[in-house]
GROMACS .gro file of C-alpha atoms in nm:
model
  403
    1MET     CA    1  -6.988   0.207   5.762
    2ALA     CA    2  -7.014   0.263   5.402
    3SER     CA    3  -7.220   0.605   5.382
    4LEU     CA    4  -7.355   0.747   5.091
    5ASN     CA    5  -7.317   1.137   5.049
    6LEU     CA    6  -7.668   1.213   4.956
    7GLU     CA    7  -7.542   1.628   4.864
    8ASP     CA    8  -7.293   1.468   4.656
    9ALA     CA    9  -7.534   1.245   4.445
   10ALA     CA   10  -7.758   1.515   4.414
   11ASN     CA   11  -7.530   1.801   4.305
   12THR     CA   12  -7.364   1.572   4.060
   13LYS     CA   13  -7.605   1.573   3.751
   14ASP     CA   14  -7.492   1.294   3.504
   15GLU     CA   15  -7.476   1.085   3.843
   16ASP     CA   16  -7.744   0.827   3.998
   17PHE     CA   17  -7.922   0.895   4.266
   18VAL     CA   18  -8.050   0.643   4.493
   19ASP     CA   19  -8.184   0.666   4.882
   20PRO     CA   20  -8.507   0.471   5.031
   21TRP     CA   21  -8.752   0.706   4.864
   22ASN     CA   22  -8.617   0.840   4.555
   23VAL     CA   23  -8.426   0.683   4.244
   24GLN     CA   24  -8.357   0.889   3.983
   25SER     CA   25  -8.138   0.828   3.643
   26SER     CA   26  -8.023   1.038   3.365
   27SER     CA   27  -7.958   0.681   3.124
   28ALA     CA   28  -8.195   0.545   2.901
   29THR     CA   29  -8.049   0.200   3.068
   30GLY     CA   30  -8.161   0.351   3.415
   31VAL     CA   31  -7.911   0.268   3.747
   32ASP     CA   32  -7.548   0.204   3.699
   33TYR     CA   33  -7.519  -0.085   3.917
   34ALA     CA   34  -7.151  -0.153   3.918
   35LYS     CA   35  -7.083   0.230   4.019
   36LEU     CA   36  -7.403   0.204   4.278
   37ILE     CA   37  -7.192  -0.111   4.431
   38GLU     CA   38  -6.906   0.058   4.451
   39LYS     CA   39  -7.079   0.383   4.593
   40PHE     CA   40  -7.266   0.160   4.891
   41GLY     CA   41  -6.978  -0.094   4.948
   42CYS     CA   42  -7.151  -0.428   4.879
   43SER     CA   43  -7.044  -0.698   4.707
   44ALA     CA   44  -7.113  -0.820   4.338
   45ILE     CA   45  -7.307  -1.123   4.338
   46ASP     CA   46  -7.025  -1.326   4.071
   47GLN     CA   47  -7.066  -1.674   3.902
   48GLY     CA   48  -6.871  -1.792   4.198
   49LEU     CA   49  -7.165  -1.719   4.465
   50ILE     CA   50  -7.434  -1.802   4.208
   51ASP     CA   51  -7.234  -2.144   4.170
   52ARG     CA   52  -7.212  -2.206   4.524
   53ILE     CA   53  -7.551  -2.162   4.621
   54LYS     CA   54  -7.633  -2.470   4.368
   55ASN     CA   55  -7.414  -2.662   4.547
   56VAL     CA   56  -7.487  -2.621   4.869
   57THR     CA   57  -7.857  -2.655   4.821
   58GLY     CA   58  -7.893  -2.921   4.554
   59LYS     CA   59  -8.123  -2.707   4.340
   60ASP     CA   60  -8.109  -2.479   4.038
   61VAL     CA   61  -8.052  -2.119   4.111
   62HIS     CA   62  -8.353  -1.930   4.040
   63TRP     CA   63  -8.371  -1.710   3.687
   64PHE     CA   64  -8.370  -1.346   3.917
   65LEU     CA   65  -7.994  -1.465   4.013
   66LYS     CA   66  -7.892  -1.602   3.690
   67ARG     CA   67  -8.006  -1.310   3.492
   68GLY     CA   68  -7.816  -1.018   3.762
   69ILE     CA   69  -8.202  -0.924   3.867
   70PHE     CA   70  -8.038  -0.967   4.217
   71PHE     CA   71  -7.729  -0.874   4.138
   72SER     CA   72  -7.503  -0.766   4.490
   73HIS     CA   73  -7.468  -0.909   4.835
   74ARG     CA   74  -7.311  -0.863   5.175
   75GLU     CA   75  -7.218  -1.169   5.357
   76MET     CA   76  -7.426  -1.428   5.177
   77HIS     CA   77  -7.107  -1.627   5.158
   78LYS     CA   78  -7.155  -1.648   5.543
   79ILE     CA   79  -7.511  -1.781   5.527
   80LEU     CA   80  -7.437  -2.039   5.271
   81THR     CA   81  -7.210  -2.168   5.569
   82LEU     CA   82  -7.445  -2.151   5.822
   83TYR     CA   83  -7.668  -2.396   5.586
   84GLU     CA   84  -7.386  -2.639   5.511
   85GLU     CA   85  -7.359  -2.644   5.894
   86LYS     CA   86  -7.698  -2.692   5.973
   87LYS     CA   87  -7.716  -2.381   6.152
   88PRO     CA   88  -8.068  -2.178   6.174
   89PHE     CA   89  -8.129  -1.807   5.983
   90TYR     CA   90  -8.407  -1.644   5.916
   91LEU     CA   91  -8.564  -1.446   5.612
   92TYR     CA   92  -8.661  -1.082   5.674
   93THR     CA   93  -8.815  -0.830   5.403
   94GLY     CA   94  -9.082  -0.592   5.395
   95ARG     CA   95  -9.336  -0.347   5.227
   96GLY     CA   96  -9.411   0.010   5.282
   97PRO     CA   97  -9.786   0.026   5.228
   98SER     CA   98  -9.802   0.328   5.024
   99SER     CA   99 -10.105   0.229   4.757
  100GLU     CA  100 -10.381  -0.030   4.810
  101ALA     CA  101 -10.306  -0.150   4.474
  102MET     CA  102  -9.932  -0.322   4.443
  103HIS     CA  103  -9.781  -0.310   4.115
  104VAL     CA  104  -9.580  -0.585   3.941
  105GLY     CA  105  -9.209  -0.422   4.035
  106HIS     CA  106  -9.320  -0.467   4.398
  107LEU     CA  107  -9.376  -0.816   4.332
  108ILE     CA  108  -8.973  -0.876   4.274
  109PRO     CA  109  -8.857  -0.905   4.648
  110PHE     CA  110  -9.175  -1.131   4.735
  111LEU     CA  111  -9.131  -1.384   4.447
  112PHE     CA  112  -8.738  -1.393   4.534
  113THR     CA  113  -8.820  -1.462   4.909
  114LYS     CA  114  -9.042  -1.744   4.860
  115TRP     CA  115  -8.807  -1.902   4.672
  116LEU     CA  116  -8.506  -1.849   4.926
  117GLN     CA  117  -8.781  -1.993   5.173
  118GLU     CA  118  -8.869  -2.326   5.005
  119THR     CA  119  -8.515  -2.361   4.897
  120PHE     CA  120  -8.371  -2.322   5.274
  121ASP     CA  121  -8.659  -2.410   5.455
  122VAL     CA  122  -8.641  -2.082   5.673
  123PRO     CA  123  -8.893  -1.911   5.871
  124LEU     CA  124  -8.973  -1.533   5.735
  125VAL     CA  125  -9.098  -1.252   5.883
  126ILE     CA  126  -9.248  -0.972   5.677
  127GLN     CA  127  -9.251  -0.603   5.783
  128MET     CA  128  -9.534  -0.325   5.678
  129THR     CA  129  -9.418  -0.044   5.739
  130ASP     CA  130  -9.744   0.145   5.808
  131ASP     CA  131  -9.603   0.389   6.039
  132GLU     CA  132  -9.308   0.511   5.778
  133LYS     CA  133  -9.605   0.551   5.535
  134TYR     CA  134  -9.728   0.780   5.772
  135LEU     CA  135  -9.496   0.984   5.877
  136TRP     CA  136  -9.348   1.049   5.532
  137LYS     CA  137  -9.720   1.073   5.348
  138ASP     CA  138 -10.037   1.310   5.369
  139ILE     CA  139 -10.233   0.993   5.473
  140SER     CA  140 -10.433   0.941   5.763
  141MET     CA  141 -10.350   0.636   6.044
  142GLU     CA  142 -10.682   0.511   5.948
  143GLU     CA  143 -10.634   0.485   5.595
  144VAL     CA  144 -10.291   0.409   5.572
  145ARG     CA  145 -10.377   0.056   5.809
  146ARG     CA  146 -10.664  -0.024   5.594
  147ILE     CA  147 -10.446   0.018   5.322
  148ALA     CA  148 -10.131  -0.208   5.501
  149LEU     CA  149 -10.431  -0.509   5.501
  150GLU     CA  150 -10.491  -0.492   5.157
  151ASN     CA  151 -10.116  -0.556   5.078
  152VAL     CA  152 -10.094  -0.828   5.337
  153LYS     CA  153 -10.367  -1.009   5.132
  154ASP     CA  154 -10.190  -0.901   4.802
  155ILE     CA  155  -9.893  -1.113   4.963
  156ILE     CA  156 -10.028  -1.403   5.086
  157SER     CA  157 -10.172  -1.454   4.722
  158LEU     CA  158  -9.844  -1.526   4.609
  159GLY     CA  159  -9.861  -1.870   4.824
  160PHE     CA  160  -9.675  -1.816   5.146
  161ASP     CA  161  -9.690  -2.095   5.430
  162MET     CA  162  -9.837  -1.979   5.663
  163ASP     CA  163  -9.662  -2.255   5.972
  164LYS     CA  164  -9.348  -2.070   5.847
  165THR     CA  165  -9.432  -1.704   5.761
  166PHE     CA  166  -9.546  -1.403   6.010
  167ILE     CA  167  -9.680  -1.091   5.881
  168PHE     CA  168  -9.667  -0.761   6.087
  169CYS     CA  169  -9.780  -0.406   6.082
  170ASP     CA  170  -9.574  -0.189   6.287
  171PHE     CA  171  -9.857  -0.006   6.417
  172ASP     CA  172 -10.001  -0.376   6.575
  173TYR     CA  173  -9.666  -0.570   6.686
  174ILE     CA  174  -9.508  -0.276   6.847
  175GLY     CA  175  -9.764  -0.277   7.134
  176GLN     CA  176  -9.803  -0.648   7.077
  177CYS     CA  177  -9.431  -0.729   7.145
  178PRO     CA  178  -9.228  -0.556   7.415
  179GLU     CA  179  -8.895  -0.740   7.307
  180PHE     CA  180  -8.960  -0.589   6.985
  181TYR     CA  181  -8.992  -0.255   7.126
  182ARG     CA  182  -8.683  -0.263   7.371
  183THR     CA  183  -8.488  -0.386   7.027
  184ILE     CA  184  -8.607  -0.022   6.870
  185VAL     CA  185  -8.509   0.161   7.164
  186LYS     CA  186  -8.140  -0.050   7.187
  187ILE     CA  187  -8.068   0.074   6.822
  188GLN     CA  188  -8.199   0.416   6.886
  189LYS     CA  189  -7.977   0.466   7.193
  190HIS     CA  190  -7.673   0.357   6.965
  191VAL     CA  191  -7.731   0.566   6.665
  192THR     CA  192  -7.663   0.930   6.647
  193PHE     CA  193  -7.837   1.193   6.459
  194ASN     CA  194  -7.507   1.294   6.305
  195GLN     CA  195  -7.503   0.895   6.133
  196VAL     CA  196  -7.856   0.932   6.068
  197LYS     CA  197  -7.866   1.268   5.871
  198GLY     CA  198  -7.544   1.141   5.695
  199ILE     CA  199  -7.681   0.802   5.557
  200PHE     CA  200  -8.081   0.938   5.522
  201GLY     CA  201  -8.007   1.328   5.418
  202PHE     CA  202  -8.260   1.399   5.700
  203GLY     CA  203  -8.261   1.782   5.754
  204ASN     CA  204  -8.329   2.026   6.044
  205SER     CA  205  -8.703   2.041   5.918
  206ASP     CA  206  -8.806   1.653   5.932
  207SER     CA  207  -9.014   1.543   6.184
  208ILE     CA  208  -8.855   1.342   6.483
  209GLY     CA  209  -9.042   1.051   6.389
  210LYS     CA  210  -8.879   1.039   6.031
  211ILE     CA  211  -8.540   1.038   6.207
  212ALA     CA  212  -8.629   0.753   6.492
  213PHE     CA  213  -8.783   0.563   6.208
  214PRO     CA  214  -8.481   0.404   6.075
  215ALA     CA  215  -8.408   0.175   6.400
  216VAL     CA  216  -8.801   0.056   6.325
  217GLN     CA  217  -8.711  -0.142   6.013
  218ALA     CA  218  -8.385  -0.183   6.161
  219ALA     CA  219  -8.544  -0.411   6.469
  220PRO     CA  220  -8.635  -0.700   6.282
  221SER     CA  221  -8.310  -0.806   6.162
  222PHE     CA  222  -8.253  -0.902   6.498
  223SER     CA  223  -8.390  -1.248   6.647
  224SER     CA  224  -8.414  -1.069   6.966
  225SER     CA  225  -8.804  -0.897   6.796
  226PHE     CA  226  -8.942  -1.199   6.744
  227PRO     CA  227  -8.944  -1.451   7.128
  228LEU     CA  228  -9.229  -1.614   6.998
  229ILE     CA  229  -9.056  -1.756   6.669
  230PHE     CA  230  -8.738  -1.817   6.825
  231ASN     CA  231  -8.786  -1.905   7.194
  232GLY     CA  232  -8.627  -1.586   7.302
  233ARG     CA  233  -8.277  -1.652   7.140
  234LYS     CA  234  -8.097  -1.326   7.014
  235ASP     CA  235  -7.836  -1.492   6.823
  236LEU     CA  236  -8.020  -1.657   6.528
  237PRO     CA  237  -7.870  -1.460   6.167
  238CYS     CA  238  -8.088  -1.307   5.916
  239LEU     CA  239  -8.062  -1.276   5.519
  240ILE     CA  240  -8.286  -0.963   5.411
  241PRO     CA  241  -8.350  -0.984   5.000
  242CYS     CA  242  -8.457  -0.630   4.911
  243ALA     CA  243  -8.424  -0.363   4.646
  244ILE     CA  244  -8.115  -0.185   4.671
  245ASP     CA  245  -8.267   0.132   4.795
  246GLN     CA  246  -8.317  -0.015   5.138
  247ASP     CA  247  -7.987  -0.094   5.139
  248PRO     CA  248  -7.904   0.237   5.376
  249TYR     CA  249  -8.133   0.101   5.667
  250PHE     CA  250  -7.909  -0.215   5.678
  251ARG     CA  251  -7.579  -0.035   5.614
  252MET     CA  252  -7.673   0.172   5.948
  253THR     CA  253  -7.814  -0.164   6.089
  254ARG     CA  254  -7.472  -0.333   6.017
  255ASP     CA  255  -7.268  -0.062   6.174
  256VAL     CA  256  -7.488  -0.073   6.516
  257ALA     CA  257  -7.537  -0.405   6.544
  258PRO     CA  258  -7.181  -0.561   6.741
  259ARG     CA  259  -7.210  -0.196   6.972
  260ILE     CA  260  -7.553  -0.393   7.031
  261ASP     CA  261  -7.445  -0.737   7.074
  262PHE     CA  262  -7.622  -0.879   6.821
  263GLN     CA  263  -7.560  -1.072   6.423
  264LYS     CA  264  -7.541  -0.845   6.157
  265PRO     CA  265  -7.777  -0.890   5.889
  266ALA     CA  266  -7.667  -1.046   5.544
  267LEU     CA  267  -7.840  -0.939   5.242
  268LEU     CA  268  -7.930  -0.987   4.873
  269HIS     CA  269  -8.017  -0.672   4.674
  270SER     CA  270  -8.243  -0.668   4.361
  271VAL     CA  271  -8.195  -0.395   4.044
  272PHE     CA  272  -8.504  -0.126   4.020
  273PHE     CA  273  -8.821  -0.266   3.816
  274PRO     CA  274  -8.843  -0.024   3.499
  275ALA     CA  275  -9.136   0.192   3.456
  276LEU     CA  276  -9.314   0.138   3.148
  277GLN     CA  277  -9.225   0.439   2.981
  278GLY     CA  278  -8.860   0.336   3.007
  279ALA     CA  279  -8.542   0.254   3.272
  280ASN     CA  280  -8.504   0.654   3.354
  281SER     CA  281  -8.875   0.754   3.450
  282LYS     CA  282  -8.995   0.670   3.780
  283MET     CA  283  -9.240   0.427   3.834
  284SER     CA  284  -9.523   0.534   4.055
  285ALA     CA  285  -9.796   0.396   4.263
  286SER     CA  286 -10.009   0.709   4.213
  287GLU     CA  287  -9.949   0.743   3.809
  288PRO     CA  288 -10.115   0.456   3.735
  289ASN     CA  289  -9.998   0.400   3.369
  290SER     CA  290  -9.695   0.362   3.485
  291SER     CA  291  -9.698   0.015   3.544
  292ILE     CA  292  -9.921  -0.280   3.546
  293PHE     CA  293 -10.087  -0.346   3.871
  294LEU     CA  294 -10.200  -0.641   4.043
  295THR     CA  295 -10.571  -0.518   4.011
  296ASP     CA  296 -10.571  -0.449   3.647
  297THR     CA  297 -10.828  -0.689   3.395
  298PRO     CA  298 -10.652  -0.841   3.111
  299LYS     CA  299 -10.783  -0.544   2.869
  300GLN     CA  300 -10.628  -0.281   3.076
  301ILE     CA  301 -10.286  -0.485   3.083
  302LYS     CA  302 -10.273  -0.497   2.673
  303ASP     CA  303 -10.419  -0.168   2.637
  304LYS     CA  304 -10.103  -0.008   2.904
  305ILE     CA  305  -9.842  -0.232   2.729
  306ASN     CA  306  -9.928  -0.181   2.384
  307LYS     CA  307  -9.948   0.232   2.445
  308TYR     CA  308  -9.709   0.283   2.718
  309ALA     CA  309  -9.425   0.013   2.698
  310PHE     CA  310  -9.101   0.189   2.567
  311SER     CA  311  -9.005   0.068   2.263
  312GLY     CA  312  -8.630  -0.023   2.161
  313GLY     CA  313  -8.704  -0.083   1.819
  314GLN     CA  314  -8.615   0.108   1.514
  315ALA     CA  315  -8.844   0.425   1.367
  316THR     CA  316  -8.953   0.238   1.065
  317VAL     CA  317  -8.992  -0.146   0.982
  318GLU     CA  318  -8.751  -0.112   0.745
  319GLU     CA  319  -8.474   0.015   0.926
  320HIS     CA  320  -8.580  -0.229   1.248
  321ARG     CA  321  -8.517  -0.513   1.009
  322GLU     CA  322  -8.152  -0.356   0.910
  323LYS     CA  323  -8.036  -0.240   1.226
  324GLY     CA  324  -8.219  -0.447   1.489
  325GLY     CA  325  -8.364  -0.361   1.841
  326ASN     CA  326  -8.205  -0.249   2.145
  327CYS     CA  327  -8.288  -0.504   2.431
  328GLU     CA  328  -8.119  -0.303   2.692
  329VAL     CA  329  -8.377   0.030   2.656
  330ASP     CA  330  -8.697  -0.204   2.551
  331ILE     CA  331  -8.931  -0.207   2.841
  332SER     CA  332  -9.123  -0.512   2.709
  333PHE     CA  333  -8.801  -0.678   2.665
  334GLN     CA  334  -8.685  -0.624   3.025
  335TYR     CA  335  -8.998  -0.739   3.184
  336MET     CA  336  -8.969  -1.045   3.011
  337ARG     CA  337  -8.629  -1.045   3.157
  338PHE     CA  338  -8.845  -1.080   3.543
  339PHE     CA  339  -9.129  -1.289   3.417
  340LEU     CA  340  -9.052  -1.539   3.166
  341GLU     CA  341  -8.898  -1.853   3.338
  342ASP     CA  342  -8.764  -2.015   3.025
  343ASP     CA  343  -8.393  -1.910   2.967
  344GLU     CA  344  -8.374  -2.056   2.597
  345ARG     CA  345  -8.680  -1.877   2.471
  346LEU     CA  346  -8.545  -1.549   2.641
  347GLU     CA  347  -8.223  -1.574   2.470
  348LYS     CA  348  -8.405  -1.676   2.137
  349ILE     CA  349  -8.643  -1.340   2.157
  350LYS     CA  350  -8.313  -1.135   2.242
  351GLN     CA  351  -8.134  -1.233   1.957
  352ASP     CA  352  -8.416  -1.262   1.747
  353TYR     CA  353  -8.526  -0.899   1.824
  354THR     CA  354  -8.165  -0.745   1.797
  355SER     CA  355  -8.097  -0.904   1.469
  356GLY     CA  356  -8.416  -0.718   1.391
  357GLU     CA  357  -8.611  -1.028   1.250
  358LEU     CA  358  -8.862  -0.974   1.572
  359LEU     CA  359  -9.039  -0.598   1.551
  360THR     CA  360  -9.144  -0.444   1.908
  361GLY     CA  361  -9.517  -0.540   1.812
  362TYR     CA  362  -9.442  -0.924   1.880
  363LEU     CA  363  -9.232  -0.884   2.183
  364LYS     CA  364  -9.544  -0.656   2.317
  365LYS     CA  365  -9.770  -0.965   2.262
  366GLU     CA  366  -9.568  -1.220   2.394
  367LEU     CA  367  -9.532  -0.986   2.747
  368ILE     CA  368  -9.922  -0.909   2.748
  369THR     CA  369  -9.989  -1.321   2.760
  370ILE     CA  370  -9.687  -1.342   3.014
  371LEU     CA  371  -9.839  -1.093   3.235
  372GLN     CA  372 -10.233  -1.162   3.176
  373LYS     CA  373 -10.145  -1.548   3.373
  374LEU     CA  374  -9.940  -1.395   3.586
  375ILE     CA  375 -10.188  -1.143   3.743
  376GLY     CA  376 -10.455  -1.381   3.681
  377ASP     CA  377 -10.311  -1.653   3.860
  378ILE     CA  378 -10.228  -1.418   4.159
  379GLN     CA  379 -10.620  -1.225   4.133
  380ALA     CA  380 -10.788  -1.584   4.168
  381ARG     CA  381 -10.568  -1.639   4.454
  382ARG     CA  382 -10.648  -1.308   4.618
  383LYS     CA  383 -11.001  -1.370   4.620
  384THR     CA  384 -10.962  -1.689   4.881
  385VAL     CA  385 -10.753  -1.452   5.113
  386THR     CA  386 -10.995  -1.336   5.369
  387ASP     CA  387 -11.001  -1.112   5.633
  388GLU     CA  388 -10.891  -1.419   5.906
  389LEU     CA  389 -10.673  -1.579   5.690
  390ALA     CA  390 -10.453  -1.203   5.694
  391LYS     CA  391 -10.564  -1.198   6.074
  392GLU     CA  392 -10.391  -1.547   6.106
  393PHE     CA  393 -10.066  -1.464   5.916
  394MET     CA  394 -10.023  -1.179   6.141
  395THR     CA  395 -10.104  -1.317   6.491
  396PRO     CA  396  -9.787  -1.321   6.700
  397ARG     CA  397  -9.712  -1.720   6.734
  398LYS     CA  398  -9.447  -1.985   6.708
  399LEU     CA  399  -9.388  -2.100   6.365
  400LYS     CA  400  -9.323  -2.456   6.243
  401PHE     CA  401  -8.948  -2.448   6.360
  402ASN     CA  402  -8.774  -2.543   6.717
  403TYR     CA  403  -8.487  -2.295   6.874
   0.00000   0.00000   0.00000
């Protein structure tokens, strides 16, 4: 099992530091993902894999793949072979409900997961780790459960199909499904304290809840955790789209899987979504000006981008016309890489900004229009998501698939 030595990473000033709870980079362009691939021992998503996804599915690939937003993987070729052979697999992703309002960065794995589900027509399970947030943050159990329900409604408003999607909160599902708990305990029995200490950097003062938690996030990788969906089958492979900071959990999962007679999950990793203030500053749900939230009004979106979005432009208009802008650090352009679907339009903006023809103000204006529409559409759908609908998504049940 490739393992990240947290102490080495923390002690090297110029090194990026990435774990499931912290991301730090000293570079204005953010994390060096090539180094991260090497450190974590995963594989880069190359043109060959992108072409194979296109050929196997008969559909154009998502722009997140074309633009390197999902940039690395573990055993995606194996999943494509299963699809070619018409053999089943399922998707698993999740959310740690740490704030009532999700921000645009939180959308990335869900937007991509939705595309994967629609492209491959497979079941999806979404884990809400309310237990994790209770263990790691100064928050009451009641509050974290309330926040989790609000986040579930946000996720539903992205347009997931209830017949093919099961969303669950750990606090509830562990009590509803003995098989889920048995899978967790099986994992816990076969992973040592030394292993989780090496992977996650746990210390002697960490609670035993934290030390035991990785098994809870690992368990949905195994179909035994969802007997109603998979008709009791324990051998169905899983594909996990997630941000690269969650990979340590699944390195542990992939290591333990053969020892408990389960399939190793495959993974697709995304880059981090940058804060408005720049790729080397931290985007935080507790810092309202570091990102755009799904609850922001059109005016708030406009004001935040105009005021806080880090510019890759020059100090004066004259200098900018002469030297051009830097798309690598310009946050408005970087956000457009995520949310502007039109490849040709994005490339034209890049060329014109780099040449100095376009000013930062133009990029900000474009981004404001894109995000106001995206968030406006989500907010309109969100109004239709009732507590009752959320509970339907969260009821353990058979989905629209036969096994």
